[in-house]
Amino acid sequence: MKLVWSPETAAAAYIDTVKLCENHQESGVAELVSAMAAGWNARLIVETWSSGGVVATSIGLAVAARKTGGRHVCIVSDEQSRAEYLAATDELPEEVVVGDPEEALNGLPGVDFMVVDCRRSDFARTLRLAKLSDRGAVLVCKNASSRAAPAEVIRWRSVLDGGSRRLVRSVFLPVGKGLDIAHVSASGTTGIVGKATHSRWIKHVDRRSGEETVIRK
């Protein structure tokens, strides 16, 4: 089984998030990730959050989890961050896990949708540690333009670490401070339809939109 898109669920999550986040920072990012997570019917939504960060994205992901009947889990580094996060989100009915990403993600198999912050030095490591769903997954890096070299797209294939998963498609969107998004194939698939023959991968980046497409020849 693969992730299947539902435009109706995406629209419902988007509208609810707009209403809840009208007074929050990160407007635009929150609505987009909420619609994406709900539209792909994500059953396990995971994000990382740091002290001092904004919570609009978290609210949007919580909305998406309610629409899909799934779980929304936020990973924070310590108890102080946990308390700050819960106070900022009015203690939304969600799970907050305290600890190192490796330890936290070890107990979260089957991630369908994940959001990390590029301003954290360990964001790539966190993505590599995630135990993705057999249905495939969508990975989102927010604040992508804040990296030292903003023109450099994330090397998604290196993040996937040469495992059984393949990159279906990735795109950079100029929303908020930049979103780098990747759609990862279901377990055991290549992500690109084709015969099991010797082939090579070609990456094309649209200079205007920043969209990155990977094809196999």
Short mmCIF file of C-alpha atoms in Angstrom, two decimals:
data_model
loop_
_atom_site.label_atom_id
_atom_site.label_comp_id
_atom_site.label_asym_id
_atom_site.label_seq_id
_atom_site.Cartn_x
_atom_site.Cartn_y
_atom_site.Cartn_z
CA MET A 1 0.00 0.00 0.00
CA LYS A 2 1.20 3.52 -0.83
CA LEU A 3 0.33 6.99 0.36
CA VAL A 4 -2.83 8.15 -1.44
CA TRP A 5 -3.75 11.80 -1.85
CA SER A 6 -7.14 13.07 -0.62
CA PRO A 7 -7.87 16.66 -1.75
CA GLU A 8 -10.98 16.88 0.42
CA THR A 9 -9.10 16.09 3.63
CA ALA A 10 -6.29 18.45 2.63
CA ALA A 11 -8.74 21.32 2.07
CA ALA A 12 -10.50 20.73 5.39
CA ALA A 13 -7.19 20.77 7.30
CA TYR A 14 -6.05 23.89 5.46
CA ILE A 15 -9.19 25.85 6.32
CA ASP A 16 -9.11 24.86 9.99
CA THR A 17 -5.44 25.79 10.28
CA VAL A 18 -6.03 29.19 8.69
CA LYS A 19 -8.62 29.93 11.37
CA LEU A 20 -6.41 28.76 14.24
CA CYS A 21 -3.17 30.38 13.09
CA GLU A 22 -4.31 33.81 11.97
CA ASN A 23 -2.46 35.46 14.86
CA HIS A 24 0.66 33.28 14.76
CA GLN A 25 3.99 33.65 13.02
CA GLU A 26 4.90 31.13 10.30
CA SER A 27 1.54 31.70 8.66
CA GLY A 28 1.65 30.02 5.27
CA VAL A 29 4.00 27.26 6.39
CA ALA A 30 1.50 25.97 8.94
CA GLU A 31 -1.38 25.84 6.47
CA LEU A 32 0.71 24.13 3.80
CA VAL A 33 2.15 21.38 5.99
CA SER A 34 -1.26 20.78 7.57
CA ALA A 35 -2.87 20.32 4.17
CA MET A 36 -0.04 18.05 3.01
CA ALA A 37 -0.07 15.82 6.08
CA ALA A 38 -3.85 15.50 6.04
CA GLY A 39 -4.06 15.11 2.27
CA TRP A 40 -1.59 12.20 2.33
CA ASN A 41 -3.61 10.65 5.18
CA ALA A 42 -0.55 10.53 7.44
CA ARG A 43 -1.09 8.20 10.39
CA LEU A 44 2.10 9.11 12.25
CA ILE A 45 3.22 12.74 12.06
CA VAL A 46 6.51 13.64 13.76
CA GLU A 47 8.20 17.01 14.22
CA THR A 48 11.15 18.41 16.14
CA TRP A 49 10.90 21.65 18.13
CA SER A 50 13.44 23.80 19.98
CA SER A 51 13.02 26.30 22.80
CA GLY A 52 12.09 29.74 21.50
CA GLY A 53 10.60 28.40 18.29
CA VAL A 54 7.18 29.33 16.90
CA VAL A 55 4.34 26.83 17.19
CA ALA A 56 2.10 27.57 14.22
CA THR A 57 3.44 24.54 12.35
CA SER A 58 2.69 22.37 15.38
CA ILE A 59 -0.89 23.59 15.45
CA GLY A 60 -1.27 22.79 11.76
CA LEU A 61 0.12 19.28 12.24
CA ALA A 62 -2.21 18.70 15.18
CA VAL A 63 -5.13 19.68 12.96
CA ALA A 64 -3.96 17.22 10.30
CA ALA A 65 -3.70 14.41 12.85
CA ARG A 66 -7.27 15.02 13.94
CA LYS A 67 -8.44 14.89 10.33
CA THR A 68 -6.70 11.56 9.65
CA GLY A 69 -7.25 9.99 13.05
CA GLY A 70 -3.49 9.67 13.38
CA ARG A 71 -0.81 10.60 15.92
CA HIS A 72 1.10 13.87 16.14
CA VAL A 73 4.35 13.54 18.09
CA CYS A 74 6.71 16.40 18.87
CA ILE A 75 10.31 15.70 19.92
CA VAL A 76 12.01 18.20 22.25
CA SER A 77 15.43 18.10 23.88
CA ASP A 78 14.59 18.64 27.57
CA GLU A 79 11.82 19.15 30.14
CA GLN A 80 12.12 22.94 29.99
CA SER A 81 11.45 22.87 26.24
CA ARG A 82 8.53 20.51 26.82
CA ALA A 83 6.93 22.88 29.33
CA GLU A 84 7.49 25.88 27.04
CA TYR A 85 6.04 24.02 24.07
CA LEU A 86 2.90 22.88 25.92
CA ALA A 87 2.31 26.39 27.25
CA ALA A 88 2.64 27.90 23.77
CA THR A 89 0.28 25.37 22.18
CA ASP A 90 -2.30 25.51 24.99
CA GLU A 91 -1.53 21.84 25.67
CA LEU A 92 -2.97 20.51 22.45
CA PRO A 93 -4.01 16.83 22.70
CA GLU A 94 -0.77 15.46 21.36
CA GLU A 95 2.33 13.57 22.42
CA VAL A 96 5.56 15.28 23.42
CA VAL A 97 8.69 13.11 23.67
CA VAL A 98 11.73 14.39 25.56
CA GLY A 99 15.20 13.23 24.58
CA ASP A 100 17.79 12.79 21.87
CA PRO A 101 16.26 12.27 18.38
CA GLU A 102 17.90 8.85 18.07
CA GLU A 103 16.34 7.60 21.28
CA ALA A 104 12.98 9.21 20.56
CA LEU A 105 12.70 7.99 16.97
CA ASN A 106 13.64 4.47 17.97
CA GLY A 107 10.20 4.16 19.54
CA LEU A 108 8.35 5.71 16.61
CA PRO A 109 8.27 3.22 13.72
CA GLY A 110 6.15 3.92 10.66
CA VAL A 111 6.60 7.70 10.21
CA ASP A 112 4.39 8.96 7.35
CA PHE A 113 5.11 12.67 7.63
CA MET A 114 8.03 14.46 9.28
CA VAL A 115 8.97 18.11 9.79
CA VAL A 116 12.42 19.24 10.94
CA ASP A 117 14.04 22.66 11.29
CA CYS A 118 17.08 23.39 9.11
CA ARG A 119 18.39 25.80 11.74
CA ARG A 120 19.21 22.81 13.92
CA SER A 121 22.65 21.36 13.24
CA ASP A 122 21.33 17.79 13.57
CA PHE A 123 18.39 18.05 11.16
CA ALA A 124 19.94 15.75 8.51
CA ARG A 125 20.84 13.17 11.15
CA THR A 126 17.30 13.28 12.49
CA LEU A 127 15.91 12.57 9.02
CA ARG A 128 18.27 9.61 8.58
CA LEU A 129 17.22 8.15 11.93
CA ALA A 130 13.50 8.21 11.15
CA LYS A 131 11.87 4.81 10.69
CA LEU A 132 9.67 5.56 7.70
CA SER A 133 6.34 3.94 6.95
CA ASP A 134 6.13 1.04 4.50
CA ARG A 135 3.62 3.18 2.58
CA GLY A 136 6.25 5.82 1.88
CA ALA A 137 6.71 9.19 3.55
CA VAL A 138 6.86 12.93 3.07
CA LEU A 139 9.81 14.75 4.66
CA VAL A 140 9.77 18.51 5.19
CA CYS A 141 12.65 20.82 6.16
CA LYS A 142 11.47 24.28 7.18
CA ASN A 143 13.68 27.39 7.35
CA ALA A 144 15.67 25.94 4.47
CA SER A 145 16.79 29.38 3.31
CA SER A 146 18.50 29.99 6.64
CA ARG A 147 21.26 27.48 5.89
CA ALA A 148 24.77 28.77 5.28
CA ALA A 149 24.39 28.08 1.57
CA PRO A 150 20.69 28.66 0.86
CA ALA A 151 21.08 28.02 -2.88
CA GLU A 152 22.22 24.50 -2.15
CA VAL A 153 19.34 22.03 -2.09
CA ILE A 154 19.35 19.22 0.41
CA ARG A 155 21.04 16.14 -0.97
CA TRP A 156 18.07 13.95 -0.31
CA ARG A 157 19.63 10.75 -1.59
CA SER A 158 22.48 11.11 0.91
CA VAL A 159 19.89 11.67 3.65
CA LEU A 160 18.21 8.42 2.64
CA ASP A 161 21.65 6.84 3.11
CA GLY A 162 21.46 4.43 0.18
CA GLY A 163 18.80 2.26 1.79
CA SER A 164 15.91 0.44 0.13
CA ARG A 165 13.96 3.72 -0.17
CA ARG A 166 14.20 5.94 -3.20
CA LEU A 167 13.40 9.56 -3.79
CA VAL A 168 10.22 9.97 -5.81
CA ARG A 169 10.39 13.74 -6.06
CA SER A 170 11.68 16.77 -4.20
CA VAL A 171 10.94 20.46 -4.41
CA PHE A 172 12.00 23.73 -2.79
CA LEU A 173 9.16 26.18 -2.09
CA PRO A 174 9.70 29.86 -1.18
CA VAL A 175 7.14 29.66 1.62
CA GLY A 176 8.05 31.22 4.96
CA LYS A 177 11.83 30.98 5.20
CA GLY A 178 11.94 28.19 2.63
CA LEU A 179 10.61 24.64 2.58
CA ASP A 180 12.56 21.68 1.20
CA ILE A 181 10.16 18.79 0.66
CA ALA A 182 10.79 15.19 -0.41
CA HIS A 183 8.42 12.35 -1.23
CA VAL A 184 10.02 9.00 -0.42
CA SER A 185 8.87 5.77 -2.08
CA ALA A 186 7.09 2.92 -0.38
CA SER A 187 9.20 0.11 1.03
CA GLY A 188 10.73 -2.16 -1.59
CA THR A 189 9.99 0.16 -4.53
CA THR A 190 12.30 2.35 -6.56
CA GLY A 191 9.91 5.28 -6.62
CA ILE A 192 10.17 5.48 -10.44
CA VAL A 193 8.34 2.99 -12.62
CA GLY A 194 10.73 1.01 -14.76
CA LYS A 195 12.38 -2.31 -15.47
CA ALA A 196 14.95 -3.82 -13.16
CA THR A 197 17.87 -3.13 -15.50
CA HIS A 198 21.10 -1.18 -15.29
CA SER A 199 20.17 2.47 -15.23
CA ARG A 200 21.29 5.88 -14.10
CA TRP A 201 19.57 8.68 -12.25
CA ILE A 202 19.33 12.20 -13.67
CA LYS A 203 18.46 15.23 -11.56
CA HIS A 204 16.92 18.34 -13.06
CA VAL A 205 16.48 21.58 -11.08
CA ASP A 206 14.20 24.30 -12.43
CA ARG A 207 16.13 27.55 -11.90
CA ARG A 208 13.00 29.64 -11.58
CA SER A 209 10.84 27.56 -9.24
CA GLY A 210 13.59 25.63 -7.47
CA GLU A 211 11.72 22.40 -8.17
CA GLU A 212 13.92 19.34 -8.30
CA THR A 213 12.88 16.30 -10.33
CA VAL A 214 14.72 12.98 -10.34
CA ILE A 215 14.23 10.61 -13.28
CA ARG A 216 15.76 7.30 -14.17
CA LYS A 217 17.00 6.45 -17.66
#
